[in-house]
């Protein structure tokens, strides 16, 4: 199996996420029973004099009230983006693990901040297919350097971590990367689990740098359709592989700057798996009307074109240029955009929250997603 | 490769841990550079008004001072014990993932408590080789049930987690299991990073249930030497495979009970990889003299015998019946033993800390380990 091998495709049809190999029907029953079992353990905190923030169940990070502040924690997996990095390293001789490190930290940090937390400590989980993975010194050092740099961007301490060699579980030559993150919601007013989200609020979208780390199964599958595989150009001078490997944007500098400017988001959504359907994440019965669609990142436009997806399919799977959504009071919207831009991250005042049935309307594209299109809880 | 296939061995020699496939020489340079990079990020906490507990660098969990208390956090991997569970499931038709879940949580919790922390929240990291792993409902439900039960034993809330399907990274049919854990050291006097450890302190050892989750590469390799593979009996009615799969003891009920009884450990060491050499973990120049050696768990005695290891090799790799060490003031030693036993965990007042060069003397066995035998930092 060589996903980078170019070949002439004969009448390729639409390539969906499920066709690319991820079957949520098999995972979801386990997820549901795990969520129920997990929820039942909340009572364990009472013995310590603490309580969970129940609204954080089903959100992107779990929150516990420990008195003077809330503690948020999370563990997040990078996914299969390393397979692209490994293939591109073979093709170009470069190591991409500095960016991969940033991707991994972004998975954890960008989720943790959705609940209003300031990330404090990141732990590294680097499980290799064998001791020899760590023998490639340039690659290993790139991973270390990128991890350190991403921690600095997010102002978190790198606490430590695990570097097991798991021959027989992780494939030879591969590495399974994840990050855990612990943070504080301090002062407690920073908690944003959406309880104040309501009609009239604005939806600010922050730019993505590309595919980030969701949709990689599809991205890899697509290589089979490309004349030069990963080296096919997305635009002159930029290969598909390089474009895919743009590191995920770290959004915590924006949420921290917002707090310092006195803006408390009503809610945040990290746009990852399920694409823009993540805008429907909050359980409230509300309509989200998008009036301004950010420009589509070139690599995602390229993917949509080659996968022959219509806009509905593309926006339901990929971030399409918007990696993070911040819901703020209408009067804070423009300032939120400015603050994000001051952090070097493009942003758009893209839509409004309205009373109405739970749905997402992407008006410029004529797309509607209903509640049935996202079942995360 | 079928590690359970029995075959007649011809003059098997000593089987060491390195021969079993783990090459620390390749991993250690990365570990060292990662540790240095991680240490350099501690300054990031200042911007939040916090500081790290520098002594926790190199300890089993990372500790940050957030004012009213310390926060400890960690991520830990199970390792390759699932390979034994999978093989045994094929041989017996049973699922062992309830015990495997406990093992995984034990890896995180037993490390977290060494610094004096009360574990509060556990996150699950279950990375499967493909969506179909989750399609085996009995196995998946055993994992969920065992995870929940272990959380209850440790009085922690199960916050959530990740259940990615990582075809191409995790081997088909396998799962990479890890747990992250966040806890509090509260009140701050509970911090135990060994700064008060000194001559005259007692060493209390707590029983293990078997191999726990360290030394599994060796355990699996050894199967090739056994006439009936995993079904070879360790004692009548107990197969080697079943014995290996005894779940790791969860030690947090003991450390919590000690605190409630007014006993503050001077230091703790989780006896995992590197076996009893972990007793040398603390950087201080001290001699650890063991006068009482706990009975060796049958499966570990069996392993030692079949791997033809002498005591020195065995105690340098396996826990040999002692899974956790608690260093307390001499006058607390007997009460520590009683409190552990009241939690259903056998314990022994096994040794003393003395002034002298850094070394471990296991007197009844005539074994000495020096500082050069353990380089973890």
Coordinates of C-alpha atoms in Angstrom, one line a residue, chain A residues 102 105-122 149-157 181-184 190 206-207 212 248-261 263 265 268 270 323-324 326 339-340 343-345, chain B residues 44 48:
Chain A
X102 CA 2.5 22.0 16.5
X105 CA -0.4 20.5 20.6
X106 CA -3.1 22.4 18.6
X107 CA -5.4 19.5 18.9
X108 CA -5.3 19.7 22.7
X109 CA -5.0 23.5 23.2
X110 CA -7.6 24.5 20.7
X111 CA -10.1 22.2 22.4
X112 CA -9.2 23.2 25.9
X113 CA -9.7 26.9 25.2
X114 CA -13.2 26.5 24.0
X115 CA -14.5 26.3 27.6
X116 CA -12.7 29.5 28.6
X117 CA -9.6 27.9 30.0
X118 CA -6.0 29.2 29.9
X119 CA -3.8 26.3 29.0
X120 CA -1.0 25.8 31.5
X121 CA 0.7 22.4 31.1
X122 CA 1.0 20.2 28.1
X149 CA 8.1 26.3 20.0
X150 CA 4.3 25.5 20.1
X151 CA 4.4 25.5 23.9
X152 CA 6.0 29.0 23.8
X153 CA 3.4 30.3 21.4
X154 CA 0.7 29.1 23.7
X155 CA 2.5 30.1 26.9
X156 CA 2.3 26.7 28.4
X157 CA 4.8 24.7 30.3
X181 CA -3.4 19.6 28.4
X182 CA -4.4 21.0 31.8
X183 CA -5.6 24.6 32.3
X184 CA -7.4 26.9 34.6
X190 CA -14.3 33.0 32.1
X206 CA -10.9 32.6 12.6
X207 CA -8.8 31.5 9.6
X212 CA -5.2 21.2 10.1
X248 CA -2.6 23.9 12.6
X249 CA -3.1 27.4 13.8
X250 CA -2.8 27.8 17.6
X251 CA -5.8 29.8 18.7
X252 CA -5.0 30.3 22.4
X253 CA -3.2 33.7 21.8
X254 CA -6.5 35.0 20.5
X255 CA -8.7 33.8 23.4
X256 CA -6.1 35.1 25.9
X257 CA -6.0 38.5 24.1
X258 CA -9.8 38.7 24.1
X259 CA -9.9 38.2 27.8
X260 CA -7.3 40.9 28.4
X261 CA -9.4 43.2 26.2
X263 CA -14.3 40.3 25.9
X265 CA -16.9 34.7 24.5
X268 CA -16.4 28.7 21.2
X270 CA -13.1 24.2 17.4
X323 CA -10.6 26.7 12.0
X324 CA -12.3 28.2 15.0
X326 CA -16.1 32.5 18.6
X339 CA -7.9 41.4 18.2
X340 CA -7.6 38.2 16.3
X343 CA -2.4 38.2 16.8
X344 CA -1.7 37.6 13.1
X345 CA -4.8 35.5 12.6
Chain B
X44 CA 6.0 30.3 30.4
X48 CA 0.1 33.5 34.3

